[in-house]
Amino acid sequence: MSSNRKYDNVLVFGPTGDVGGLVALEAHNRGAKVWLAMRDITKPIPAIPTDVEKTGNFVRVQADLSDAASVARAVAESGVKAVYMYIVHGGADFGRAALQVMRDNGVEYVVFLSSYSVKGEGNALRALPPTNWIPYEHAQVEITIEDIGFPYFTTLRPAWFASNYFRTGLDRSAKPPKAILIAGYEDKRLFDNVTPEDVGAVGGAVLVERPSDRKETIWICGPDTCSPKEGWELVKKVTGRTDIETILVPAEQFIAATVAKGIPQVLVDSLLSSYERWQGGYEAEPEFKVGMANIAKYAGRAPMTFVQYLEAHKAEWAAI
Ligand SMILES: NC(=O)c1ccc[n+]([C@@H]2O[C@H](COP(=O)([O-])OP(=O)(O)OC[C@H]3O[C@@H](n4cnc5c(N)ncnc54)[C@H](OP(=O)(O)O)[C@@H]3O)[C@@H](O)[C@H]2O)c1
């Protein structure tokens, strides 16, 4: 690979996040100086041990993707040409103002955390309808990056995160918490359980070493496809949280409860529409097969299994 694809000075938005923190750590382990662009620079960064951050080549810098002036300042101060970024859900302009000031301040390469649900490129990408919000909003950011004219762009399109059981799958108003299964989907092979560890490792690798001189789409899929019911059985067994009761709720009840927690209805509807599309099993899709191979291809190691992931996160499960 030619050396002009290497970046030794990179900026990561959202290092407090699961994937962002691991992208930053991987980029650092691969030799880059890493600017940690945070809304609140005093927050802890769970993925990067404090001593590693202190002794390593990391710099915290304030930036909010919803505030273009802060992004311009952070990019100008860092002098980076390569950035990693998330979507800001509900952002008014799909990141346009922030992306424009990145380009104006010398960024040439963007790595964006998109979604497996975004299918297609070019006109197909532009034709995705807003009625299916999750692919639509991620596609709008990809289109914006293309339209602004960044010379290089890598989009990460991971499938279903292993962290979802802990992050969104629990009713924490009960003690012990309850695991929610949506009736009608509990036995469908919907979850591939790709780990934030693997998404972060791929993201960090391609941030410091650009894979090509064009837009690169990287599907990322986990090695352990299972149904929601099987997934929860494994969560309980490996973490020891056998006290978590699994409850089956009708889709309408799930939608109402999730909206009541403040999650926009369009997002919940879109999630259920993905379940509907994938219930026949999505492992046979060509993107899925490529996605499983991409972890070894880009991160240079075998994918983390779901059991390994749960073993590594036992302490978090013990604490709820
Ligand atoms: N869950 C899935 O199955 C799945 C599948 C495919 C793709 N995805 C994509 O992955 C994303 C979730 O990744 P994750 O689990 O790593 O998320 P996460 O842990 O929730 O982290 C989100 C990060 O974004 C930062 N952030 C939020 N708003 C920001 C803003 N205005 N400016 C700058 N930073 C901002 C947060 O920083 P603060 O500390 O300031 O809040 C945090 O560091 C989803 O939103 C989706 O786009 C998810």
Tab-separated table of C-alpha atoms and ligand atoms in Angstrom:
chain	number	residue	atom	x	y	z
A	1	MET	CA	0.000	0.000	0.000
A	2	SER	CA	1.405	3.408	-0.897
A	3	SER	CA	2.522	5.555	2.056
A	4	ASN	CA	0.384	8.532	0.944
A	5	ARG	CA	-2.599	6.648	2.343
A	6	LYS	CA	-1.211	6.760	5.895
A	7	TYR	CA	-2.249	9.323	8.521
A	8	ASP	CA	-0.177	9.864	11.652
A	9	ASN	CA	-2.335	12.703	13.013
A	10	VAL	CA	-6.082	11.974	13.273
A	11	LEU	CA	-9.149	13.329	15.061
A	12	VAL	CA	-11.917	11.185	16.582
A	13	PHE	CA	-15.317	12.662	17.414
A	14	GLY	CA	-17.155	10.970	20.301
A	15	PRO	CA	-14.351	9.046	22.059
A	16	THR	CA	-16.628	8.641	25.115
A	17	GLY	CA	-18.806	6.379	22.937
A	18	ASP	CA	-18.359	2.614	22.672
A	19	VAL	CA	-17.099	2.600	19.106
A	20	GLY	CA	-15.419	6.042	19.100
A	21	GLY	CA	-13.269	5.180	22.132
A	22	LEU	CA	-12.077	1.972	20.499
A	23	VAL	CA	-11.422	3.721	17.169
A	24	ALA	CA	-9.219	6.216	19.036
A	25	LEU	CA	-7.340	3.464	20.900
A	26	GLU	CA	-6.755	1.409	17.745
A	27	ALA	CA	-5.536	4.445	15.779
A	28	HIS	CA	-3.128	5.237	18.636
A	29	ASN	CA	-1.914	1.622	18.839
A	30	ARG	CA	-1.175	1.885	15.128
A	31	GLY	CA	1.104	4.853	15.732
A	32	ALA	CA	-1.051	7.946	15.210
A	33	LYS	CA	-1.347	11.054	17.361
A	34	VAL	CA	-5.046	11.094	18.273
A	35	TRP	CA	-7.095	14.217	18.960
A	36	LEU	CA	-10.073	13.318	21.169
A	37	ALA	CA	-12.868	15.690	20.090
A	38	MET	CA	-15.405	15.844	22.897
A	39	ARG	CA	-18.478	17.892	23.751
A	40	ASP	CA	-17.299	17.887	27.382
A	41	ILE	CA	-13.541	17.415	27.717
A	42	THR	CA	-13.798	16.544	31.420
A	43	LYS	CA	-15.788	13.340	30.817
A	44	PRO	CA	-14.213	9.919	31.423
A	45	ILE	CA	-13.360	7.852	28.329
A	46	PRO	CA	-14.207	4.251	29.260
A	47	ALA	CA	-12.356	2.635	26.338
A	48	ILE	CA	-8.985	4.298	27.045
A	49	PRO	CA	-7.386	3.553	30.445
A	50	THR	CA	-6.361	6.808	32.195
A	51	ASP	CA	-2.652	5.870	32.323
A	52	VAL	CA	-2.659	4.979	28.602
A	53	GLU	CA	-4.227	8.341	27.776
A	54	LYS	CA	-1.748	10.212	30.030
A	55	THR	CA	1.394	8.524	28.756
A	56	GLY	CA	0.229	8.189	25.145
A	57	ASN	CA	-0.012	10.584	22.230
A	58	PHE	CA	-3.579	11.786	22.907
A	59	VAL	CA	-4.902	15.360	23.096
A	60	ARG	CA	-8.394	16.307	24.250
A	61	VAL	CA	-10.076	19.099	22.318
A	62	GLN	CA	-13.556	20.573	22.721
A	63	ALA	CA	-15.926	20.109	19.764
A	64	ASP	CA	-19.615	19.491	19.238
A	65	LEU	CA	-20.753	18.220	15.833
A	66	SER	CA	-23.875	20.403	16.214
A	67	ASP	CA	-21.717	23.527	16.569
A	68	ALA	CA	-19.736	24.160	13.372
A	69	ALA	CA	-17.591	26.895	14.931
A	70	SER	CA	-16.316	24.462	17.582
A	71	VAL	CA	-15.560	21.877	14.875
A	72	ALA	CA	-13.651	24.473	12.824
A	73	ARG	CA	-11.572	25.430	15.890
A	74	ALA	CA	-10.761	21.796	16.773
A	75	VAL	CA	-9.770	20.881	13.210
A	76	ALA	CA	-7.672	24.029	12.759
A	77	GLU	CA	-5.864	23.511	16.100
A	78	SER	CA	-5.150	19.832	15.358
A	79	GLY	CA	-4.107	20.291	11.726
A	80	VAL	CA	-5.541	16.842	10.910
A	81	LYS	CA	-6.425	15.615	7.441
A	82	ALA	CA	-8.341	12.522	8.653
A	83	VAL	CA	-11.370	12.339	10.990
A	84	TYR	CA	-13.732	9.710	12.363
A	85	MET	CA	-17.314	10.765	13.086
A	86	TYR	CA	-20.754	9.583	14.231
A	87	ILE	CA	-24.187	10.661	13.082
A	88	VAL	CA	-25.894	13.190	15.355
A	89	HIS	CA	-29.387	11.704	15.580
A	90	GLY	CA	-32.047	14.340	15.035
A	91	GLY	CA	-29.459	16.860	13.789
A	92	ALA	CA	-31.130	19.390	11.524
A	93	ASP	CA	-28.706	19.196	8.585
A	94	PHE	CA	-27.316	15.624	8.643
A	95	GLY	CA	-23.925	17.005	9.636
A	96	ARG	CA	-23.586	19.381	6.660
A	97	ALA	CA	-22.367	22.486	8.521
A	98	ALA	CA	-19.809	20.506	10.555
A	99	LEU	CA	-18.586	18.595	7.491
A	100	GLN	CA	-18.268	21.784	5.436
A	101	VAL	CA	-15.997	23.442	8.015
A	102	MET	CA	-13.917	20.256	8.250
A	103	ARG	CA	-13.326	20.404	4.495
A	104	ASP	CA	-12.699	24.179	4.611
A	105	ASN	CA	-10.058	23.583	7.292
A	106	GLY	CA	-8.099	20.947	5.374
A	107	VAL	CA	-9.745	17.593	6.164
A	108	GLU	CA	-9.409	15.326	3.124
A	109	TYR	CA	-10.579	11.982	4.533
A	110	VAL	CA	-13.676	11.052	6.579
A	111	VAL	CA	-14.447	7.719	8.243
A	112	PHE	CA	-18.160	7.654	9.097
A	113	LEU	CA	-20.009	5.161	11.333
A	114	SER	CA	-23.028	4.361	9.169
A	115	SER	CA	-25.375	1.356	9.271
A	116	TYR	CA	-25.806	-2.041	7.589
A	117	SER	CA	-29.369	-0.994	6.799
A	118	VAL	CA	-28.016	1.490	4.223
A	119	LYS	CA	-28.025	-0.484	1.004
A	120	GLY	CA	-26.721	0.745	-2.302
A	121	GLU	CA	-24.582	3.583	-3.650
A	122	GLY	CA	-25.074	6.537	-5.978
A	123	ASN	CA	-28.666	6.976	-7.143
A	124	ALA	CA	-29.886	4.007	-5.055
A	125	LEU	CA	-28.534	5.717	-1.941
A	126	ARG	CA	-30.258	8.956	-2.891
A	127	ALA	CA	-33.553	7.136	-3.526
A	128	LEU	CA	-33.864	5.712	-0.006
A	129	PRO	CA	-37.152	7.035	1.427
A	130	PRO	CA	-37.481	8.942	4.735
A	131	THR	CA	-40.258	6.545	5.728
A	132	ASN	CA	-37.521	4.131	6.835
A	133	TRP	CA	-35.630	6.531	9.047
A	134	ILE	CA	-32.498	4.617	10.177
A	135	PRO	CA	-31.140	3.893	6.667
A	136	TYR	CA	-32.429	7.241	5.422
A	137	GLU	CA	-30.663	9.428	8.003
A	138	HIS	CA	-27.342	7.550	7.721
A	139	ALA	CA	-27.595	7.742	3.905
A	140	GLN	CA	-28.100	11.525	4.125
A	141	VAL	CA	-24.754	11.900	5.929
A	142	GLU	CA	-23.027	9.687	3.350
A	143	ILE	CA	-24.565	11.799	0.540
A	144	THR	CA	-23.494	15.010	2.297
A	145	ILE	CA	-19.889	13.764	2.550
A	146	GLU	CA	-19.953	12.905	-1.168
A	147	ASP	CA	-21.546	16.246	-2.132
A	148	ILE	CA	-19.111	18.368	-0.146
A	149	GLY	CA	-16.390	16.723	-2.168
A	150	PHE	CA	-14.021	15.096	0.315
A	151	PRO	CA	-11.425	13.382	-1.870
A	152	TYR	CA	-11.518	10.239	0.274
A	153	PHE	CA	-14.290	8.644	2.285
A	154	THR	CA	-14.753	5.345	4.118
A	155	THR	CA	-18.198	4.383	5.353
A	156	LEU	CA	-18.499	1.687	8.009
A	157	ARG	CA	-21.762	-0.238	7.733
A	158	PRO	CA	-21.998	-2.557	10.751
A	159	ALA	CA	-25.008	-4.767	11.475
A	160	TRP	CA	-26.527	-5.403	14.939
A	161	PHE	CA	-24.326	-4.495	17.948
A	162	ALA	CA	-23.670	-6.985	20.773
A	163	SER	CA	-23.981	-3.971	23.108
A	164	ASN	CA	-27.711	-3.544	22.304
A	165	TYR	CA	-28.812	-6.098	24.917
A	166	PHE	CA	-27.259	-3.931	27.639
A	167	ARG	CA	-27.872	-0.518	26.094
A	168	THR	CA	-31.432	-0.759	24.768
A	169	GLY	CA	-32.815	-4.254	25.398
A	170	LEU	CA	-33.526	-3.943	29.108
A	171	ASP	CA	-36.452	-2.556	31.079
A	172	ARG	CA	-34.420	-1.019	33.907
A	173	SER	CA	-37.480	0.314	35.761
A	174	ALA	CA	-37.769	-3.180	37.291
A	175	LYS	CA	-35.285	-4.711	39.790
A	176	PRO	CA	-33.858	-7.009	38.567
A	177	PRO	CA	-34.272	-5.566	35.077
A	178	LYS	CA	-36.387	-7.394	32.523
A	179	ALA	CA	-35.319	-8.356	29.004
A	180	ILE	CA	-37.819	-7.339	26.340
A	181	LEU	CA	-38.593	-9.665	23.444
A	182	ILE	CA	-40.977	-8.503	20.729
A	183	ALA	CA	-43.653	-11.125	20.094
A	184	GLY	CA	-43.454	-12.647	16.634
A	185	TYR	CA	-39.713	-11.960	16.269
A	186	GLU	CA	-38.314	-13.833	19.277
A	187	ASP	CA	-37.302	-16.913	17.256
A	188	LYS	CA	-36.097	-15.134	14.094
A	189	ARG	CA	-32.347	-15.001	13.356
A	190	LEU	CA	-32.131	-11.220	13.604
A	191	PHE	CA	-28.956	-10.512	15.585
A	192	ASP	CA	-25.374	-10.984	14.385
A	193	ASN	CA	-23.909	-9.531	17.611
A	194	VAL	CA	-21.043	-7.643	16.006
A	195	THR	CA	-18.962	-6.169	18.818
A	196	PRO	CA	-18.045	-2.503	19.292
A	197	GLU	CA	-14.516	-3.916	19.810
A	198	ASP	CA	-14.452	-5.200	16.206
A	199	VAL	CA	-16.180	-2.140	14.715
A	200	GLY	CA	-13.709	0.087	16.587
A	201	ALA	CA	-10.700	-1.990	15.493
A	202	VAL	CA	-11.752	-1.796	11.836
A	203	GLY	CA	-12.532	1.925	12.175
A	204	GLY	CA	-9.169	2.735	13.824
A	205	ALA	CA	-7.260	0.685	11.247
A	206	VAL	CA	-8.853	2.381	8.238
A	207	LEU	CA	-8.566	5.818	9.855
A	208	VAL	CA	-4.764	5.605	9.966
A	209	GLU	CA	-4.426	3.628	6.743
A	210	ARG	CA	-6.933	4.616	4.066
A	211	PRO	CA	-7.959	1.497	2.143
A	212	SER	CA	-8.312	3.170	-1.273
A	213	ASP	CA	-8.414	6.425	-3.230
A	214	ARG	CA	-12.215	6.505	-3.575
A	215	LYS	CA	-15.328	5.950	-1.472
A	216	GLU	CA	-14.883	2.646	0.351
A	217	THR	CA	-17.907	0.873	1.852
A	218	ILE	CA	-17.011	-1.566	4.621
A	219	TRP	CA	-19.739	-3.957	5.787
A	220	ILE	CA	-19.020	-5.296	9.281
A	221	CYS	CA	-20.942	-8.333	10.567
A	222	GLY	CA	-20.559	-10.528	13.620
A	223	PRO	CA	-19.830	-14.242	13.585
A	224	ASP	CA	-22.664	-15.387	15.884
A	225	THR	CA	-26.079	-14.890	14.324
A	226	CYS	CA	-28.925	-15.849	16.652
A	227	SER	CA	-32.520	-15.116	17.533
A	228	PRO	CA	-33.378	-12.626	20.301
A	229	LYS	CA	-34.407	-15.558	22.511
A	230	GLU	CA	-31.124	-17.414	22.001
A	231	GLY	CA	-29.169	-14.181	22.481
A	232	TRP	CA	-30.764	-13.483	25.852
A	233	GLU	CA	-30.265	-17.085	26.993
A	234	LEU	CA	-26.554	-16.673	26.284
A	235	VAL	CA	-26.415	-13.266	28.012
A	236	LYS	CA	-27.936	-14.745	31.172
A	237	LYS	CA	-25.740	-17.862	31.136
A	238	VAL	CA	-22.392	-16.157	30.482
A	239	THR	CA	-22.909	-13.112	32.726
A	240	GLY	CA	-24.513	-15.124	35.542
A	241	ARG	CA	-27.573	-12.800	35.495
A	242	THR	CA	-30.073	-15.663	35.492
A	243	ASP	CA	-32.341	-13.428	37.581
A	244	ILE	CA	-33.163	-11.332	34.481
A	245	GLU	CA	-36.637	-12.370	33.414
A	246	THR	CA	-37.355	-12.444	29.672
A	247	ILE	CA	-40.751	-11.006	28.813
A	248	LEU	CA	-42.599	-11.218	25.526
A	249	VAL	CA	-44.500	-8.048	24.598
A	250	PRO	CA	-46.682	-7.267	21.567
A	251	ALA	CA	-45.061	-4.896	19.042
A	252	GLU	CA	-47.562	-2.096	19.833
A	253	GLN	CA	-46.667	-2.254	23.543
A	254	PHE	CA	-42.934	-2.182	22.733
A	255	ILE	CA	-43.446	0.867	20.477
A	256	ALA	CA	-45.490	2.738	23.095
A	257	ALA	CA	-43.003	1.987	25.922
A	258	THR	CA	-39.976	2.951	23.824
A	259	VAL	CA	-41.560	6.206	22.626
A	260	ALA	CA	-42.466	6.994	26.255
A	261	LYS	CA	-38.708	6.761	27.069
A	262	GLY	CA	-38.123	9.629	24.620
A	263	ILE	CA	-36.976	7.628	21.565
A	264	PRO	CA	-38.536	9.178	18.428
A	265	GLN	CA	-41.364	7.106	16.891
A	266	VAL	CA	-39.660	7.167	13.459
A	267	LEU	CA	-36.636	5.355	14.931
A	268	VAL	CA	-38.744	2.663	16.633
A	269	ASP	CA	-40.840	2.117	13.481
A	270	SER	CA	-37.660	1.856	11.448
A	271	LEU	CA	-36.186	-0.728	13.831
A	272	LEU	CA	-39.305	-2.882	13.515
A	273	SER	CA	-39.263	-2.530	9.770
A	274	SER	CA	-35.652	-3.893	9.780
A	275	TYR	CA	-36.837	-6.844	11.870
A	276	GLU	CA	-39.592	-7.430	9.328
A	277	ARG	CA	-37.123	-7.365	6.425
A	278	TRP	CA	-34.488	-9.525	8.123
A	279	GLN	CA	-36.717	-12.139	9.703
A	280	GLY	CA	-36.018	-14.561	6.857
A	281	GLY	CA	-32.354	-14.440	7.869
A	282	TYR	CA	-29.860	-11.989	6.434
A	283	GLU	CA	-26.794	-14.203	6.630
A	284	ALA	CA	-27.346	-15.231	3.002
A	285	GLU	CA	-26.950	-11.628	1.774
A	286	PRO	CA	-23.667	-11.006	-0.095
A	287	GLU	CA	-22.975	-7.925	2.087
A	288	PHE	CA	-23.257	-10.071	5.190
A	289	LYS	CA	-20.649	-12.578	4.009
A	290	VAL	CA	-18.282	-9.764	3.050
A	291	GLY	CA	-18.999	-8.123	6.422
A	292	MET	CA	-17.862	-11.175	8.366
A	293	ALA	CA	-14.624	-11.416	6.384
A	294	ASN	CA	-13.924	-7.676	6.744
A	295	ILE	CA	-13.010	-7.880	10.438
A	296	ALA	CA	-10.015	-10.108	9.719
A	297	LYS	CA	-9.254	-8.181	6.520
A	298	TYR	CA	-9.019	-4.739	8.136
A	299	ALA	CA	-8.397	-5.359	11.850
A	300	GLY	CA	-5.977	-8.204	11.167
A	301	ARG	CA	-7.486	-10.581	13.715
A	302	ALA	CA	-10.358	-13.026	14.073
A	303	PRO	CA	-13.746	-11.532	15.006
A	304	MET	CA	-14.580	-11.471	18.710
A	305	THR	CA	-17.258	-14.079	19.473
A	306	PHE	CA	-20.408	-13.102	21.347
A	307	VAL	CA	-19.333	-15.273	24.306
A	308	GLN	CA	-15.913	-13.562	24.428
A	309	TYR	CA	-17.695	-10.195	24.350
A	310	LEU	CA	-20.008	-11.140	27.227
A	311	GLU	CA	-17.071	-12.509	29.266
A	312	ALA	CA	-15.261	-9.180	28.784
A	313	HIS	CA	-18.307	-7.183	29.956
A	314	LYS	CA	-19.366	-9.327	32.945
A	315	ALA	CA	-18.618	-6.571	35.458
A	316	GLU	CA	-21.081	-4.170	33.765
A	317	TRP	CA	-23.802	-6.809	33.893
A	318	ALA	CA	-23.045	-7.539	37.553
A	319	ALA	CA	-23.467	-3.827	38.378
A	320	ILE	CA	-27.054	-3.415	37.113
B	1	LIG	N1	-26.732	-0.240	17.766
B	1	LIG	C1	-26.583	-0.869	16.618
B	1	LIG	O1	-26.932	-2.054	16.460
B	1	LIG	C2	-25.972	-0.128	15.451
B	1	LIG	C3	-25.821	-0.790	14.248
B	1	LIG	C4	-25.240	-0.114	13.163
B	1	LIG	C5	-24.809	1.199	13.307
B	1	LIG	N2	-24.978	1.834	14.499
B	1	LIG	C6	-24.487	3.239	14.613
B	1	LIG	O2	-23.656	3.309	15.757
B	1	LIG	C7	-24.077	4.381	16.591
B	1	LIG	C8	-23.847	4.023	18.042
B	1	LIG	O3	-22.473	3.845	18.280
B	1	LIG	P1	-21.963	3.703	19.788
B	1	LIG	O4	-22.630	2.541	20.425
B	1	LIG	O5	-20.484	3.801	19.787
B	1	LIG	O6	-22.604	5.058	20.401
B	1	LIG	P2	-22.458	5.705	21.832
B	1	LIG	O7	-21.686	4.799	22.736
B	1	LIG	O8	-23.815	6.124	22.232
B	1	LIG	O9	-21.573	7.007	21.565
B	1	LIG	C9	-22.032	8.124	20.884
B	1	LIG	C10	-20.914	9.155	20.902
B	1	LIG	O10	-21.307	10.266	20.124
B	1	LIG	C11	-20.988	11.437	20.862
B	1	LIG	N3	-21.867	12.521	20.437
B	1	LIG	C12	-23.211	12.581	20.532
B	1	LIG	N4	-23.662	13.754	20.053
B	1	LIG	C13	-22.551	14.441	19.664
B	1	LIG	C14	-22.331	15.731	19.116
B	1	LIG	N5	-23.345	16.579	18.891
B	1	LIG	N6	-21.055	16.110	18.852
B	1	LIG	C15	-20.016	15.287	19.094
B	1	LIG	N7	-20.151	14.055	19.618
B	1	LIG	C16	-21.407	13.655	19.894
B	1	LIG	C17	-21.215	11.049	22.306
B	1	LIG	O11	-20.516	11.954	23.147
B	1	LIG	P3	-21.040	12.513	24.574
B	1	LIG	O12	-20.199	11.821	25.603
B	1	LIG	O13	-20.793	13.970	24.509
B	1	LIG	O14	-22.508	12.164	24.691
B	1	LIG	C18	-20.598	9.666	22.302
B	1	LIG	O15	-19.204	9.751	22.442
B	1	LIG	C19	-25.571	4.552	16.289
B	1	LIG	O16	-25.986	5.833	16.625
B	1	LIG	C20	-25.624	4.237	14.809
B	1	LIG	O17	-25.338	5.420	14.098
B	1	LIG	C21	-25.528	1.202	15.567
